[in-house]
Structure formats: structure tokens, C-alpha cells
């Protein structure tokens, strides 16, 4: 860069100009008190073991660890990350508007979603499953859910999938959230809870529930979790490279054990990045 001397007056004008530019700029990579580079990542705030905002304002879970690893590979420190809540219904819109740089939030890759956004990954292969009480020996296959009270949350398609395809006589119970389903399961008001096995494992691994529930291991669907980016973004390849490295250096295995281990979650091996399991 060419450097030249300036007069005192010019220096003042230059300083004022730079200050005005800094105050007026809206570059998302330059926000924050330090003016340093930032990255904004969407996660779930209410899924223990995957993406959760704790009462003390911290963020933890498998998706959080994966996103943090990826961000570091992209050149960002942990303190450079701004976390945003990415509710299921808002994810495509958040990416399309540029509210976030990428989303790691139990985000299953589907043809419908791929029309709107791009996906890196998959970084986890999950399956729809059910959670039952640890001492329950009556449900050995999906058909055993007939005449059982099956819980899922409002707006979820998981319970409908079971009723339509596997257990048409299941008694569906719709609750406002998974925590309510867990309470009902614990109190024997319901017999089983259904959603992705990774989500179920995250809840079952909480200290207050440890040892009280078990996953049935039915693997009723394949859910390829991907990291969503804006359509056409060059981040897709960079994130895939980061995920490949995470699997290779065993950091992926360590974070799976850390967050799902207490639930005895028999997770699938780390997926081949770029290969979607149908």
C-alpha cells in the first residue's frame, strides 16, 4: 500500500471520515464492540443435547459443537460467533434474507428444502424412533404402538407417520413441547414419544431423566442432518471441508459421546460427507 504524509488538518478530516464510516456501516462481519470479524449461526435454543441456550446464557449441544468447529475452520474464534435461534418454520427464510451465515439445527435435508437453500453435509444420520420408559417391555416393534398412547408435539409429522404407515390404531396425543411429552411418559399418562432418535437421546440424556427412558431403536425413517446455507453460497464447499476434517480427526466421535452417551444412543457412524442416505 502506498503511504504518504498528510497535514494535521487533513489528518483530522481523515479521522472524522473513518469514524463516520465505521458508525454508518452495516457489514455483518464487522459488528461487535471490538469491531472484529463476526459470523452469525442459527441453532435451536430448546433441544437438550443438540442445541440449547442454558439459563446462564451459554449455548451447548452436538449441533453447537459442530457449528463451532466449522466456524473455527472458517477462521472465526468462538468469541466471534453470534448465535441466533432458528425455529423449524423460519430456517429457509432466515437463510434467504441473510439473517444468518449458516444453520445447524437438526435440519434434515429434503428435496423440498433443497429447492430453497443449499446444504453442506450430512453430518449426522438420524432416524425417527420412539422413546419409552426404561422398564417397558410391551413395545417391541412399531405395530405394538396400536392402542398405545403416542405423543408428539403440535405441528410435528412424526406421530402421523407412525399412525398412517405402521400403527393405525395408535392413540395420538399432541402436546405443546417435548418436555411435556416426557413428563407424561414419566407419569404413565402416555406410553411412547416419537421424533428423531437424536432429539430423543438429547432429552433422555438430561440428568433429571438419566436411566428413566430408553430408545426403542426402530429406525423408522432416515433423517440426514445438514448445515443450511443460502442458495449458491460458496460456504457449502468450505463447510464440507471442515466437516470432513472433523470426522477425520475424531472430534465428531468425541462430541457424539459427550452429548448422547448418557442416553445409550446407538448412533450411526459418522456419515460420508456429501452422501445422502435415502
CSV table of C-alpha atoms in Angstrom, one decimal:
chain,number,residue,atom,x,y,z
A,1,UNK,CA,0.0,0.0,0.0
A,2,UNK,CA,1.3,3.5,-0.9
A,3,UNK,CA,1.9,5.7,2.2
A,4,UNK,CA,2.2,9.5,2.0
A,5,UNK,CA,2.4,12.4,4.5
A,6,UNK,CA,-0.7,14.4,5.3
A,7,UNK,CA,-1.1,17.8,7.0
A,8,UNK,CA,-2.6,18.0,10.5
A,9,UNK,CA,-5.9,19.3,9.2
A,10,UNK,CA,-6.1,16.6,6.6
A,11,UNK,CA,-5.4,14.0,9.4
A,12,UNK,CA,-8.4,15.4,11.4
A,13,UNK,CA,-10.6,15.2,8.3
A,14,UNK,CA,-9.4,11.7,7.6
A,15,UNK,CA,-10.1,10.6,11.1
A,16,UNK,CA,-13.6,12.1,11.1
A,17,UNK,CA,-14.3,10.4,7.8
A,18,UNK,CA,-13.2,7.0,9.1
A,19,UNK,CA,-15.3,7.4,12.2
A,20,UNK,CA,-18.4,8.3,10.2
A,21,UNK,CA,-17.8,5.3,8.0
A,22,UNK,CA,-17.4,2.9,11.0
A,23,UNK,CA,-20.6,4.2,12.7
A,24,UNK,CA,-22.6,4.1,9.5
A,25,UNK,CA,-21.5,0.7,8.1
A,26,UNK,CA,-23.7,-2.4,8.4
A,27,UNK,CA,-21.2,-5.0,7.3
A,28,UNK,CA,-22.3,-8.1,9.3
A,29,UNK,CA,-18.6,-9.2,9.6
A,30,UNK,CA,-17.7,-6.0,11.5
A,31,UNK,CA,-20.3,-5.8,14.2
A,32,UNK,CA,-19.5,-6.1,17.9
A,33,UNK,CA,-17.8,-4.0,20.4
A,34,UNK,CA,-14.3,-4.8,19.2
A,35,UNK,CA,-15.1,-4.2,15.5
A,36,UNK,CA,-13.7,-7.7,14.8
A,37,UNK,CA,-14.9,-10.2,12.3
A,38,UNK,CA,-18.2,-12.0,13.2
A,39,UNK,CA,-20.2,-14.9,12.0
A,40,UNK,CA,-23.9,-15.5,12.7
A,41,UNK,CA,-25.1,-19.1,13.1
A,42,UNK,CA,-28.6,-20.4,13.5
A,43,UNK,CA,-29.2,-23.2,16.1
A,44,UNK,CA,-32.1,-24.5,18.2
A,45,UNK,CA,-32.3,-22.9,21.6
A,46,UNK,CA,-34.6,-25.6,23.1
A,47,UNK,CA,-33.2,-29.0,22.2
A,48,UNK,CA,-31.1,-30.5,25.0
A,49,UNK,CA,-28.1,-32.4,23.7
A,50,UNK,CA,-28.3,-30.7,20.3
A,51,UNK,CA,-28.9,-27.0,20.5
A,52,UNK,CA,-29.8,-25.4,23.8
A,53,UNK,CA,-29.5,-22.0,25.4
A,54,UNK,CA,-28.9,-22.6,29.1
A,55,UNK,CA,-30.3,-20.4,31.9
A,56,UNK,CA,-26.8,-18.7,32.3
A,57,UNK,CA,-26.8,-17.7,28.7
A,58,UNK,CA,-24.4,-20.3,27.3
A,59,UNK,CA,-25.0,-22.5,24.3
A,60,UNK,CA,-24.4,-26.2,24.2
A,61,UNK,CA,-25.2,-29.4,22.3
A,62,UNK,CA,-24.0,-31.5,19.4
A,63,UNK,CA,-25.1,-29.0,16.8
A,64,UNK,CA,-23.4,-26.2,18.7
A,65,UNK,CA,-20.1,-28.1,18.9
A,66,UNK,CA,-20.3,-29.0,15.1
A,67,UNK,CA,-21.1,-25.3,14.3
A,68,UNK,CA,-18.3,-24.1,16.5
A,69,UNK,CA,-15.8,-26.5,14.9
A,70,UNK,CA,-16.9,-25.4,11.4
A,71,UNK,CA,-16.6,-21.7,12.3
A,72,UNK,CA,-13.1,-22.2,13.6
A,73,UNK,CA,-12.1,-23.9,10.4
A,74,UNK,CA,-13.6,-20.9,8.5
A,75,UNK,CA,-11.3,-18.6,10.5
A,76,UNK,CA,-13.5,-17.5,13.4
A,77,UNK,CA,-12.8,-17.8,17.1
A,78,UNK,CA,-15.5,-18.9,19.5
A,79,UNK,CA,-16.0,-15.3,20.6
A,80,UNK,CA,-16.6,-14.3,17.1
A,81,UNK,CA,-19.8,-16.3,16.9
A,82,UNK,CA,-23.3,-14.7,17.3
A,83,UNK,CA,-25.9,-17.4,17.9
A,84,UNK,CA,-29.5,-16.9,16.6
A,85,UNK,CA,-32.5,-19.1,17.4
A,86,UNK,CA,-33.6,-20.9,14.2
A,87,UNK,CA,-37.0,-22.3,14.7
A,88,UNK,CA,-38.0,-25.0,12.3
A,89,UNK,CA,-40.5,-22.9,10.4
A,90,UNK,CA,-38.1,-20.0,10.0
A,91,UNK,CA,-35.0,-21.6,8.7
A,92,UNK,CA,-35.3,-21.2,5.0
A,93,UNK,CA,-36.4,-17.6,5.4
A,94,UNK,CA,-33.5,-16.7,7.7
A,95,UNK,CA,-31.1,-18.0,5.1
A,96,UNK,CA,-32.7,-16.3,2.2
A,97,UNK,CA,-32.8,-13.0,4.0
A,98,UNK,CA,-29.2,-13.3,5.1
A,99,UNK,CA,-30.1,-13.2,8.8
A,100,UNK,CA,-27.5,-15.9,9.4
A,101,UNK,CA,-24.4,-17.2,7.6
A,102,UNK,CA,-25.4,-20.9,8.1
A,103,UNK,CA,-27.8,-23.0,10.2
A,104,UNK,CA,-27.1,-26.2,12.1
A,105,UNK,CA,-30.4,-27.1,13.8
A,106,UNK,CA,-31.5,-30.7,13.3
A,107,UNK,CA,-32.0,-29.6,9.7
A,108,UNK,CA,-33.0,-32.6,7.7
A,109,UNK,CA,-32.0,-32.5,4.0
A,110,UNK,CA,-35.1,-32.9,1.8
A,111,UNK,CA,-35.7,-32.3,-1.9
A,112,UNK,CA,-38.3,-29.6,-1.0
A,113,UNK,CA,-35.8,-27.7,1.1
A,114,UNK,CA,-33.1,-28.1,-1.4
A,115,UNK,CA,-35.2,-26.0,-3.8
A,116,UNK,CA,-34.9,-23.1,-1.5
A,117,UNK,CA,-31.5,-23.4,0.2
A,118,UNK,CA,-28.2,-25.4,-0.2
A,119,UNK,CA,-26.9,-28.0,2.3
A,120,UNK,CA,-23.4,-29.0,3.4
A,121,UNK,CA,-23.1,-32.4,4.9
A,122,UNK,CA,-24.8,-34.5,6.0
A,123,UNK,CA,-23.0,-34.5,9.4
A,124,UNK,CA,-25.4,-36.9,11.2
A,125,UNK,CA,-27.7,-39.7,10.1
A,126,UNK,CA,-30.7,-39.8,12.5
A,127,UNK,CA,-33.8,-41.9,12.4
A,128,UNK,CA,-37.4,-41.5,13.5
A,129,UNK,CA,-37.8,-43.6,16.7
A,130,UNK,CA,-39.8,-43.8,19.9
A,131,UNK,CA,-38.8,-43.2,23.5
A,132,UNK,CA,-40.4,-45.4,26.2
A,133,UNK,CA,-40.0,-45.9,29.9
A,134,UNK,CA,-36.9,-47.9,30.8
A,135,UNK,CA,-38.9,-50.7,32.4
A,136,UNK,CA,-41.4,-51.0,29.5
A,137,UNK,CA,-41.2,-54.4,27.8
A,138,UNK,CA,-44.6,-54.2,26.0
A,139,UNK,CA,-43.4,-52.3,22.9
A,140,UNK,CA,-41.0,-54.4,20.8
A,141,UNK,CA,-41.9,-53.3,17.3
A,142,UNK,CA,-43.8,-50.3,15.8
A,143,UNK,CA,-47.0,-52.4,15.4
A,144,UNK,CA,-47.1,-52.7,19.3
A,145,UNK,CA,-48.0,-49.0,19.3
A,146,UNK,CA,-51.5,-49.9,18.3
A,147,UNK,CA,-53.9,-48.9,21.1
A,148,UNK,CA,-51.0,-47.2,22.9
A,149,UNK,CA,-50.9,-43.5,23.7
A,150,UNK,CA,-48.3,-42.0,21.4
A,151,UNK,CA,-47.1,-38.4,22.0
A,152,UNK,CA,-45.6,-35.9,19.7
A,153,UNK,CA,-45.5,-32.1,19.6
A,154,UNK,CA,-48.0,-29.9,17.8
A,155,UNK,CA,-47.1,-29.4,14.1
A,156,UNK,CA,-44.9,-32.5,14.0
A,157,UNK,CA,-45.4,-35.1,11.3
A,158,UNK,CA,-43.7,-37.9,13.3
A,159,UNK,CA,-46.7,-39.3,15.0
A,160,UNK,CA,-48.8,-39.1,11.8
A,161,UNK,CA,-46.1,-41.1,10.0
A,162,UNK,CA,-46.5,-43.9,12.6
A,163,UNK,CA,-50.3,-43.9,12.5
A,164,UNK,CA,-50.5,-43.8,8.7
A,165,UNK,CA,-47.8,-46.4,8.0
A,166,UNK,CA,-47.1,-48.6,11.0
A,167,UNK,CA,-49.7,-48.5,13.7
A,168,UNK,CA,-53.1,-47.2,12.5
A,169,UNK,CA,-54.8,-47.8,15.9
A,170,UNK,CA,-52.2,-45.7,17.8
A,171,UNK,CA,-53.9,-43.2,20.1
A,172,UNK,CA,-52.2,-39.9,19.2
A,173,UNK,CA,-51.6,-37.4,22.0
A,174,UNK,CA,-50.5,-33.9,20.9
A,175,UNK,CA,-48.6,-31.8,23.5
A,176,UNK,CA,-47.1,-28.3,23.2
A,177,UNK,CA,-43.5,-29.5,23.6
A,178,UNK,CA,-41.2,-32.5,24.1
A,179,UNK,CA,-40.7,-31.7,27.7
A,180,UNK,CA,-44.4,-32.1,28.3
A,181,UNK,CA,-44.4,-35.4,26.5
A,182,UNK,CA,-41.5,-36.6,28.7
A,183,UNK,CA,-43.4,-35.6,31.8
A,184,UNK,CA,-46.5,-37.5,30.6
A,185,UNK,CA,-44.3,-40.5,29.7
A,186,UNK,CA,-42.7,-40.4,33.2
A,187,UNK,CA,-46.1,-40.2,34.9
A,188,UNK,CA,-47.5,-43.0,32.7
A,189,UNK,CA,-50.1,-40.7,31.1
A,190,UNK,CA,-48.7,-41.7,27.7
A,191,UNK,CA,-46.8,-44.8,26.5
A,192,UNK,CA,-44.3,-43.5,24.0
A,193,UNK,CA,-42.9,-40.3,22.5
A,194,UNK,CA,-41.8,-40.1,18.8
A,195,UNK,CA,-39.5,-37.9,16.9
A,196,UNK,CA,-35.9,-38.2,15.6
A,197,UNK,CA,-33.7,-40.5,17.7
A,198,UNK,CA,-31.1,-37.8,18.2
A,199,UNK,CA,-33.6,-35.4,19.7
A,200,UNK,CA,-35.0,-38.2,21.9
A,201,UNK,CA,-31.5,-39.1,23.0
A,202,UNK,CA,-30.7,-35.5,23.9
A,203,UNK,CA,-33.7,-35.3,26.2
A,204,UNK,CA,-33.2,-38.7,27.7
A,205,UNK,CA,-29.5,-37.8,28.5
A,206,UNK,CA,-30.5,-34.9,30.8
A,207,UNK,CA,-29.5,-35.6,34.4
A,208,UNK,CA,-33.1,-35.5,35.7
A,209,UNK,CA,-34.1,-38.2,33.2
A,210,UNK,CA,-31.0,-40.3,33.1
A,211,UNK,CA,-31.8,-44.0,33.3
A,212,UNK,CA,-35.6,-43.4,33.2
A,213,UNK,CA,-36.2,-43.8,29.5
A,214,UNK,CA,-34.8,-45.9,26.6
A,215,UNK,CA,-34.8,-45.6,22.8
A,216,UNK,CA,-36.6,-48.5,21.0
A,217,UNK,CA,-34.2,-48.5,18.1
A,218,UNK,CA,-36.9,-48.9,15.4
A,219,UNK,CA,-35.2,-46.6,12.8
A,220,UNK,CA,-38.5,-45.8,11.0
A,221,UNK,CA,-37.0,-43.1,8.7
A,222,UNK,CA,-33.7,-41.7,7.6
A,223,UNK,CA,-33.0,-38.1,8.6
A,224,UNK,CA,-29.8,-36.7,7.1
A,225,UNK,CA,-28.9,-33.6,9.1
A,226,UNK,CA,-27.2,-30.9,7.0
A,227,UNK,CA,-25.9,-27.4,7.5
A,228,UNK,CA,-28.1,-25.0,5.6
A,229,UNK,CA,-26.6,-22.1,3.6
A,230,UNK,CA,-28.0,-19.5,1.2
A,231,UNK,CA,-28.6,-20.9,-2.3
A,232,UNK,CA,-25.5,-20.6,-4.4
A,233,UNK,CA,-23.2,-19.7,-1.4
A,234,UNK,CA,-19.6,-20.7,-1.7
A,235,UNK,CA,-19.7,-21.6,2.0
A,236,UNK,CA,-21.1,-25.0,1.1
A,237,UNK,CA,-17.8,-26.4,-0.1
A,238,UNK,CA,-15.8,-24.7,2.8
A,239,UNK,CA,-18.2,-26.2,5.4
A,240,UNK,CA,-18.0,-29.7,3.7
A,241,UNK,CA,-14.2,-29.5,4.0
A,242,UNK,CA,-14.5,-28.5,7.7
A,243,UNK,CA,-16.9,-31.4,8.4
A,244,UNK,CA,-14.6,-33.9,6.6
A,245,UNK,CA,-11.8,-32.8,8.8
A,246,UNK,CA,-14.0,-33.0,11.9
A,247,UNK,CA,-14.8,-36.7,11.1
A,248,UNK,CA,-11.1,-37.5,10.2
A,249,UNK,CA,-9.6,-36.1,13.4
A,250,UNK,CA,-12.2,-37.9,15.6
A,251,UNK,CA,-13.6,-34.6,17.0
A,252,UNK,CA,-17.0,-35.8,15.6
A,253,UNK,CA,-16.9,-39.0,17.7
A,254,UNK,CA,-15.9,-37.1,20.8
A,255,UNK,CA,-18.8,-34.7,20.6
A,256,UNK,CA,-21.3,-37.5,19.9
A,257,UNK,CA,-20.2,-39.4,23.0
A,258,UNK,CA,-20.2,-36.2,25.1
A,259,UNK,CA,-23.8,-35.2,24.3
A,260,UNK,CA,-25.6,-38.6,23.6
A,261,UNK,CA,-23.6,-41.1,25.7
A,262,UNK,CA,-25.7,-40.9,28.8
A,263,UNK,CA,-28.8,-42.0,26.8
A,264,UNK,CA,-27.0,-45.0,25.4
A,265,UNK,CA,-27.8,-43.7,21.9
A,266,UNK,CA,-26.6,-46.1,19.3
A,267,UNK,CA,-25.8,-43.5,16.7
A,268,UNK,CA,-24.8,-44.3,13.2
A,269,UNK,CA,-21.1,-44.0,12.3
A,270,UNK,CA,-20.0,-40.6,11.0
A,271,UNK,CA,-21.5,-40.1,7.6
A,272,UNK,CA,-19.5,-39.7,4.4
A,273,UNK,CA,-19.8,-36.0,3.8
A,274,UNK,CA,-21.8,-35.4,0.6
A,275,UNK,CA,-23.6,-38.8,0.6
A,276,UNK,CA,-27.2,-38.7,1.5
A,277,UNK,CA,-28.8,-41.9,2.7
A,278,UNK,CA,-32.2,-42.4,1.2
